CSV table of N, CA and C in Angstrom, one decimal:
chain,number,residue,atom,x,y,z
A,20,UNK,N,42.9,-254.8,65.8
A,20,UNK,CA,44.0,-255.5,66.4
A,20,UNK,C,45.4,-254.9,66.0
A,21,UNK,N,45.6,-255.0,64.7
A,21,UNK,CA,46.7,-254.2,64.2
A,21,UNK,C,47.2,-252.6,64.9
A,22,UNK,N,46.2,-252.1,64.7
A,22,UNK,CA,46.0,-250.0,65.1
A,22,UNK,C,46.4,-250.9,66.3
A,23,UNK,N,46.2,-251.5,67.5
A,23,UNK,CA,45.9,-251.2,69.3
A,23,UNK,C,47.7,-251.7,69.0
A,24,UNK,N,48.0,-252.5,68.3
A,24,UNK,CA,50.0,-253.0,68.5
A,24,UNK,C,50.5,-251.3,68.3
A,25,UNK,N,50.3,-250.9,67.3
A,25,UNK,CA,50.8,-249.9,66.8
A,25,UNK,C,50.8,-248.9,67.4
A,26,UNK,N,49.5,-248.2,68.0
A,26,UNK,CA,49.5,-247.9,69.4
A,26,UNK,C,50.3,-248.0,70.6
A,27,UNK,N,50.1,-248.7,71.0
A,27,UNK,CA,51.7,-250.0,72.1
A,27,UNK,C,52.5,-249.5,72.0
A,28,UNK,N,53.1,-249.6,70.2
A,28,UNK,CA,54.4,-249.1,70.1
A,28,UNK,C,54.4,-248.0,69.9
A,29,UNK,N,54.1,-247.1,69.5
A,29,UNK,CA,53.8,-245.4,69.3
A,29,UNK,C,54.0,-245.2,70.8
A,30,UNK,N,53.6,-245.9,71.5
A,30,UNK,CA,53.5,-245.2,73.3
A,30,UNK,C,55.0,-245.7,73.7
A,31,UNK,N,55.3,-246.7,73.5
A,31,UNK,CA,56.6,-247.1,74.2
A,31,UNK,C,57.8,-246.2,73.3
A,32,UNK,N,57.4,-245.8,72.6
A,32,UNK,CA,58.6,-244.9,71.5
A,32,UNK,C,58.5,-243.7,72.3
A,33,UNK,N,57.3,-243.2,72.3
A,33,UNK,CA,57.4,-241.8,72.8
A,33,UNK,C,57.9,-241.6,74.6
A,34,UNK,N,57.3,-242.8,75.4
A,34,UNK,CA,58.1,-243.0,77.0
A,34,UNK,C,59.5,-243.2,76.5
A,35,UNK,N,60.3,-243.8,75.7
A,35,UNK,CA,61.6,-243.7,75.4
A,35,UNK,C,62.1,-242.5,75.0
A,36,UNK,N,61.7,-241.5,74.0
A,36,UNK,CA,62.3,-240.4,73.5
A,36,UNK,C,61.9,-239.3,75.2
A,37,UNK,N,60.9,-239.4,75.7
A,37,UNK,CA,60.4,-238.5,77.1
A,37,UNK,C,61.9,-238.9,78.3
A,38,UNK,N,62.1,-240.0,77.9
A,38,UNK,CA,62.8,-240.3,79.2
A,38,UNK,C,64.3,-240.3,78.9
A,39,UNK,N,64.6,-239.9,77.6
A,39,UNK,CA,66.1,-239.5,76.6
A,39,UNK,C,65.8,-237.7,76.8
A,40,UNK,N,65.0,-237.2,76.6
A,40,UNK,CA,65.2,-236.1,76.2
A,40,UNK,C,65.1,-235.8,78.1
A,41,UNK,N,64.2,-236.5,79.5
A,41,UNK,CA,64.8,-235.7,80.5
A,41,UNK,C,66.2,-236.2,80.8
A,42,UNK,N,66.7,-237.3,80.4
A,42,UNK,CA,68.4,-237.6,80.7
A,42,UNK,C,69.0,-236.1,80.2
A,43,UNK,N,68.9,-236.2,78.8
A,43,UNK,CA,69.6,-234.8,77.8
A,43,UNK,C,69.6,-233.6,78.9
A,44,UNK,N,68.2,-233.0,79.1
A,44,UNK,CA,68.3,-231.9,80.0
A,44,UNK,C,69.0,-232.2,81.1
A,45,UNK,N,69.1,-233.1,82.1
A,45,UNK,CA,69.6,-233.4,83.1
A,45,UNK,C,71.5,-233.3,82.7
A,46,UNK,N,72.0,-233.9,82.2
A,46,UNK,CA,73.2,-234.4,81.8
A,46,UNK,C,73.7,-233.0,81.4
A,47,UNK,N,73.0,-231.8,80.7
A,47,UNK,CA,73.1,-230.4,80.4
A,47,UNK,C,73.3,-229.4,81.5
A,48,UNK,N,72.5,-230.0,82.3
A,48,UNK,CA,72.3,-229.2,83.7
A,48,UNK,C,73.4,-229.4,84.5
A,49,UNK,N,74.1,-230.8,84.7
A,49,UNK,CA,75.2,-231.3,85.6
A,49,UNK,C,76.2,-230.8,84.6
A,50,UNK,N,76.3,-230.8,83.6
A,50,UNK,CA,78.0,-230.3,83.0
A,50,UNK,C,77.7,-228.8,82.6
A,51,UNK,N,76.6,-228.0,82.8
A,51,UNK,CA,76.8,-226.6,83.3
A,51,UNK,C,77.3,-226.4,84.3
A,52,UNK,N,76.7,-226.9,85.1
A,52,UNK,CA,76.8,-227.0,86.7
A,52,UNK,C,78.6,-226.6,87.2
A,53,UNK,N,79.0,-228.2,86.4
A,53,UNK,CA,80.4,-228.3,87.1
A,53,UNK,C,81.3,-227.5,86.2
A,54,UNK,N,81.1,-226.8,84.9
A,54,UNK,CA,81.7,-226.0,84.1
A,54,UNK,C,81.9,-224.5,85.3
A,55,UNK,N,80.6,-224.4,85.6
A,55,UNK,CA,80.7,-223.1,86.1
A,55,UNK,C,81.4,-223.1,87.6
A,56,UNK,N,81.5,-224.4,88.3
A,56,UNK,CA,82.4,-224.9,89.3
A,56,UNK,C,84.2,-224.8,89.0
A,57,UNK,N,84.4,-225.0,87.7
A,57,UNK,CA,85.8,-225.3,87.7
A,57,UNK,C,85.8,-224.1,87.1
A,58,UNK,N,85.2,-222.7,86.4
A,58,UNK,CA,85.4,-221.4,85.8
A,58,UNK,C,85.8,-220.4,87.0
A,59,UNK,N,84.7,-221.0,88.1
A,59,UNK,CA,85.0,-220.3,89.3
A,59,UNK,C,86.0,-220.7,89.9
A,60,UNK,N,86.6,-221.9,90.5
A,60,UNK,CA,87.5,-222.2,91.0
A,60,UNK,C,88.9,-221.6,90.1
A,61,UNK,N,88.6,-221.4,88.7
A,61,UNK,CA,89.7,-221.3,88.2
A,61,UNK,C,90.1,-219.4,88.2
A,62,UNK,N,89.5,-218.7,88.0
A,62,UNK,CA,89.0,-217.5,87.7
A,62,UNK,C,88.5,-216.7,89.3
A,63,UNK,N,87.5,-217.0,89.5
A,63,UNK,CA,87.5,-216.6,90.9
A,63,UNK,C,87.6,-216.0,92.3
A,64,UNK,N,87.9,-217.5,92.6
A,64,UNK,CA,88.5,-217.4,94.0
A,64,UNK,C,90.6,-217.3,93.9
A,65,UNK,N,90.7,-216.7,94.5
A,65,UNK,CA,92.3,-216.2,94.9
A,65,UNK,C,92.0,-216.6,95.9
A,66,UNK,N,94.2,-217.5,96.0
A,66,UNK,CA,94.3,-217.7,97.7
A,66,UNK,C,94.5,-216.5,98.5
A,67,UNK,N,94.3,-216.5,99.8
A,67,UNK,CA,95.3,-215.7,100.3
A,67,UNK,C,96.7,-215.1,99.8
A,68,UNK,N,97.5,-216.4,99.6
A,68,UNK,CA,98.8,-215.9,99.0
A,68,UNK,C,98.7,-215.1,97.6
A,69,UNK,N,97.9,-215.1,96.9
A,69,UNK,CA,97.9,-214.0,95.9
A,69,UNK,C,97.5,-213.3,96.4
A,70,UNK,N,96.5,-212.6,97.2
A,70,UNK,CA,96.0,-211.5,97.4
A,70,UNK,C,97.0,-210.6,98.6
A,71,UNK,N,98.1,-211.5,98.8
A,71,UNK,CA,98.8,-210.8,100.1
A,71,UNK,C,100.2,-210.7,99.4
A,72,UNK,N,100.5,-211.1,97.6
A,72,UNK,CA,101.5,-211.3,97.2
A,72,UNK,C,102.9,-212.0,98.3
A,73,UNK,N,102.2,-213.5,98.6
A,73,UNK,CA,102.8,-214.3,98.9
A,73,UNK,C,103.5,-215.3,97.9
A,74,UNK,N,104.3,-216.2,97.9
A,74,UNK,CA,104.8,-217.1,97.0
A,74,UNK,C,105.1,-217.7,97.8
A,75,UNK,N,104.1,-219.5,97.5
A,75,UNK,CA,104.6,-220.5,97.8
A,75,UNK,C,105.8,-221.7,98.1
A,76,UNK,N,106.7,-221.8,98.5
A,76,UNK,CA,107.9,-222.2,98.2
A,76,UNK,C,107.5,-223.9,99.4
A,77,UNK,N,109.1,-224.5,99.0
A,77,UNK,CA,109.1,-225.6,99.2
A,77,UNK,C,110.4,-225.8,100.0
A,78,UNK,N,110.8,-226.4,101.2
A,78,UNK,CA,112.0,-226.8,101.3
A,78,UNK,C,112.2,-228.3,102.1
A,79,UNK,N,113.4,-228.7,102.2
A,79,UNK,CA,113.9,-230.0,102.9
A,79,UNK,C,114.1,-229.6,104.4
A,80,UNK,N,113.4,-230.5,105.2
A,80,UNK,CA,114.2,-230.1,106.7
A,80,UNK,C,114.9,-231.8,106.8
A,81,UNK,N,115.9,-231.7,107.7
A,81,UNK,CA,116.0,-233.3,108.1
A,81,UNK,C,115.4,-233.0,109.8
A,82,UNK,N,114.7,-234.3,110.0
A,82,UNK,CA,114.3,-234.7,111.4
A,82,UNK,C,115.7,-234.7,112.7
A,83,UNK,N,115.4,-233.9,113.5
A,83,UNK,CA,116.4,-234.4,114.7
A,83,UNK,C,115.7,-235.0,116.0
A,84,UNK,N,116.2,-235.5,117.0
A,84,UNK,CA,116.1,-236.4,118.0
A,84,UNK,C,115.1,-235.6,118.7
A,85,UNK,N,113.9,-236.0,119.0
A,85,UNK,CA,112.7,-235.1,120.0
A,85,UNK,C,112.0,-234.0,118.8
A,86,UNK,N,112.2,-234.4,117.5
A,86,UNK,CA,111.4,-233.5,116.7
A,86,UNK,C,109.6,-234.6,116.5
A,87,UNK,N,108.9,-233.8,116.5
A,87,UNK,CA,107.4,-234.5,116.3
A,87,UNK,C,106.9,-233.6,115.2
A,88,UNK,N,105.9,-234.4,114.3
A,88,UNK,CA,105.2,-233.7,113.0
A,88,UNK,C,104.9,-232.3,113.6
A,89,UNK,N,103.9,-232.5,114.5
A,89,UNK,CA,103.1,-231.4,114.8
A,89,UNK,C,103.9,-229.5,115.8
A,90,UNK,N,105.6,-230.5,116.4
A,90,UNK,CA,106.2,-229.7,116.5
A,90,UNK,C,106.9,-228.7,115.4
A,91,UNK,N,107.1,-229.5,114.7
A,91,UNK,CA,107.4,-228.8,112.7
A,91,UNK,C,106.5,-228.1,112.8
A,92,UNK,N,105.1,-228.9,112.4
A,92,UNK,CA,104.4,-228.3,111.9
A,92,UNK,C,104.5,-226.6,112.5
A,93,UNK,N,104.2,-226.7,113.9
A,93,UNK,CA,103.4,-225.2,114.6
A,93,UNK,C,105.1,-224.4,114.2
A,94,UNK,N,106.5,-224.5,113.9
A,94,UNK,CA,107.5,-223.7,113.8
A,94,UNK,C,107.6,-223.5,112.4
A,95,UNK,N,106.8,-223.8,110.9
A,95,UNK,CA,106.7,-223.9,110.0
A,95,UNK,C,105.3,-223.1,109.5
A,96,UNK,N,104.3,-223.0,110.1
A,96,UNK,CA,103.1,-223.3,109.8
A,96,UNK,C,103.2,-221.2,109.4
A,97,UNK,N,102.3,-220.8,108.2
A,97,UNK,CA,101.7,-219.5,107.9
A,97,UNK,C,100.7,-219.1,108.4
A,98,UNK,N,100.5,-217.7,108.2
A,98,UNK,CA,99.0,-217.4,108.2
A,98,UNK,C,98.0,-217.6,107.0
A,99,UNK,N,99.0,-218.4,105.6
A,99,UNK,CA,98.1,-218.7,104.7
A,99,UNK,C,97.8,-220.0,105.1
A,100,UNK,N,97.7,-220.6,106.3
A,100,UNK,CA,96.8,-222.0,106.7
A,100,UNK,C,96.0,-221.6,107.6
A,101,UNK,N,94.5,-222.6,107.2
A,101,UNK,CA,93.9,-222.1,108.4
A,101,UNK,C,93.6,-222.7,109.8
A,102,UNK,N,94.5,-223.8,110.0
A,102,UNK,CA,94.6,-224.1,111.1
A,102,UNK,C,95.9,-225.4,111.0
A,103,UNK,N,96.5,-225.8,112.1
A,103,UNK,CA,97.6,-226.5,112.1
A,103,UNK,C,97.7,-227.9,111.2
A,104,UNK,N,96.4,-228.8,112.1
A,104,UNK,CA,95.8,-229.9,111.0
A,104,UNK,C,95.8,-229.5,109.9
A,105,UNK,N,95.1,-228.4,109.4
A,105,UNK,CA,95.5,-228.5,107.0
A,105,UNK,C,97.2,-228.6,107.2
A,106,UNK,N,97.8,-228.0,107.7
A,106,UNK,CA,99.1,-227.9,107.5
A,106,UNK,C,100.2,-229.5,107.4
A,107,UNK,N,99.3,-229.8,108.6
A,107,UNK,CA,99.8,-231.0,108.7
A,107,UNK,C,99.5,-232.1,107.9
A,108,UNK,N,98.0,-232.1,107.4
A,108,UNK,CA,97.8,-232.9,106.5
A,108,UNK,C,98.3,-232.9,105.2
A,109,UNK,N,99.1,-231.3,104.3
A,109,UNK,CA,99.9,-230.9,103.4
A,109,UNK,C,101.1,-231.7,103.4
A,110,UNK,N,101.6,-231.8,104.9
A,110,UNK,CA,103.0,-231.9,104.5
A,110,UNK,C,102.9,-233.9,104.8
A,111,UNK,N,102.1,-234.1,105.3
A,111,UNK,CA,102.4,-235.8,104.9
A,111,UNK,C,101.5,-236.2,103.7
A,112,UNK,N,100.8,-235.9,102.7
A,112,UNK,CA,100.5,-235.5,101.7
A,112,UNK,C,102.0,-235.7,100.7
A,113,UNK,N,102.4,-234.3,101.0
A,113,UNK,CA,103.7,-234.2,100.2
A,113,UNK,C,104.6,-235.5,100.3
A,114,UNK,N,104.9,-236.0,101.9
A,114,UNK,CA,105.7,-237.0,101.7
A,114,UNK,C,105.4,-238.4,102.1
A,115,UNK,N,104.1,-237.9,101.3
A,115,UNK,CA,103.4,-239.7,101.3
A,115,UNK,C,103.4,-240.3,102.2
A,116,UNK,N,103.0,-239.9,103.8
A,116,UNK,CA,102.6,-240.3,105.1
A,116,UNK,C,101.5,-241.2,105.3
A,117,UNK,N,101.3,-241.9,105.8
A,117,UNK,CA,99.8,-242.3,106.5
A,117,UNK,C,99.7,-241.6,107.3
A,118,UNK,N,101.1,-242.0,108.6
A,118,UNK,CA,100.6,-241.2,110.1
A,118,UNK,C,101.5,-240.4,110.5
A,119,UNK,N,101.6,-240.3,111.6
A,119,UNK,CA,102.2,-238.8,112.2
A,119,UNK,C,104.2,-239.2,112.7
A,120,UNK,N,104.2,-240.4,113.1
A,120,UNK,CA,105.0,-240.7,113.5
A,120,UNK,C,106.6,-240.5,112.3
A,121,UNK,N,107.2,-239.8,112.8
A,121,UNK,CA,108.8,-238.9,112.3
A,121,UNK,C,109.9,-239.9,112.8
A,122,UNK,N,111.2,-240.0,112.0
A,122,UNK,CA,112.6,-240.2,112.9
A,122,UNK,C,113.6,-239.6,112.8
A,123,UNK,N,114.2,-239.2,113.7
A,123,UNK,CA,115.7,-238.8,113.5
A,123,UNK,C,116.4,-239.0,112.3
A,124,UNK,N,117.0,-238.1,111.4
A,124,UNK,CA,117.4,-238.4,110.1
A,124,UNK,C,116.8,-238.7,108.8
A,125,UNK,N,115.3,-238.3,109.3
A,125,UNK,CA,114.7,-238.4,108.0
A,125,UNK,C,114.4,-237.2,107.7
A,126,UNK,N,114.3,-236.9,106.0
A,126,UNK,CA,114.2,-235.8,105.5
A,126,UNK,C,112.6,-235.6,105.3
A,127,UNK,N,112.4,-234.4,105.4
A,127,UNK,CA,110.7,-234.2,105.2
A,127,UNK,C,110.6,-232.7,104.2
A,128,UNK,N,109.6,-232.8,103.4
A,128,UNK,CA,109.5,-231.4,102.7
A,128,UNK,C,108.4,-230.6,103.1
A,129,UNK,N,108.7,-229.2,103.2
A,129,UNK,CA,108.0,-228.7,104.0
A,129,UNK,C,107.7,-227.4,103.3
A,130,UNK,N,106.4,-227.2,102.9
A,130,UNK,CA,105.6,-225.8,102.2
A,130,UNK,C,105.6,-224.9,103.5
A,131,UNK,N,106.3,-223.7,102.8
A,131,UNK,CA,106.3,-222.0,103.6
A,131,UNK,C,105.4,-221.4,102.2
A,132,UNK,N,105.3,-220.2,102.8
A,132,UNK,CA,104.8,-219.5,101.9
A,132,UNK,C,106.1,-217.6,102.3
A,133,UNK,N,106.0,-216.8,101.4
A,133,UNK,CA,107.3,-215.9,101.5
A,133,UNK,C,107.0,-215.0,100.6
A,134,UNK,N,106.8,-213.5,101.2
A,134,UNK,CA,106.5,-212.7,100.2
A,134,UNK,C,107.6,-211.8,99.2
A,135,UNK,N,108.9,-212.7,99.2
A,135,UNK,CA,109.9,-212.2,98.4
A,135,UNK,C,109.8,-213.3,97.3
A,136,UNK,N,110.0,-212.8,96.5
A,136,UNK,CA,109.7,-213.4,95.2
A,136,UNK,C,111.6,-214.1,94.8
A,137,UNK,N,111.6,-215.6,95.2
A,137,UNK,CA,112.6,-216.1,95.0
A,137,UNK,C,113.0,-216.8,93.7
């Protein structure tokens, strides 16, 4: 009677340490994983604008009467975006937008990119 408890528990000890040691491996495997995610992202990949010795810059426009996001956008917009929408999404991003709707006299900040180094 004694030996079959002790048994029991010998089994339930070793399903415990089986099911620690596949967490361990697993938990090893996801923070290699994302290590070598953020080495690459860091190391890497280059934007465009490095590889074309572009620099990012920032400026203020104010809004005038008959101006629309997306009219900015396309008279603003680089070839380091790759299509109008990211652009647009950047710049109400920057000034904390929900939607698309602009007014007369408001200021907006607006990312160029410029291969003179200012």
């Amino acid at each position: 009677m004694i030996d079959r408890r002790y048994q029991l528990v010998i089994q339930r000890i070793i399903q415990s340490l089986t099911i620690i040691r596949h967490f361990t491996i697993f938990a090893i495997l996801a923070l290699s994983v994302c290590s070598l995610i953020g080495l690459g992202t860091l190391f890497g990949s280059s934007s465009k604008a490095s590889n074309d010795n572009s620099y990012k810059y920032y400026t203020s426009i104010e809004i005038k009467n008959g101006d629309t996001l997306w009219n900015i956008a396309s008279e603003y917009i680089t070839k380091e975006y790759a299509s109008l929408q990211e652009y647009v999404t950047e710049v109400k991003c920057l000034n904390g937008m929900q939607g698309d709707s602009i007014r007369s006299g408001q200021f907006l900040i607006i990312p160029y990119y410029s291969s003179e180094l200012k």
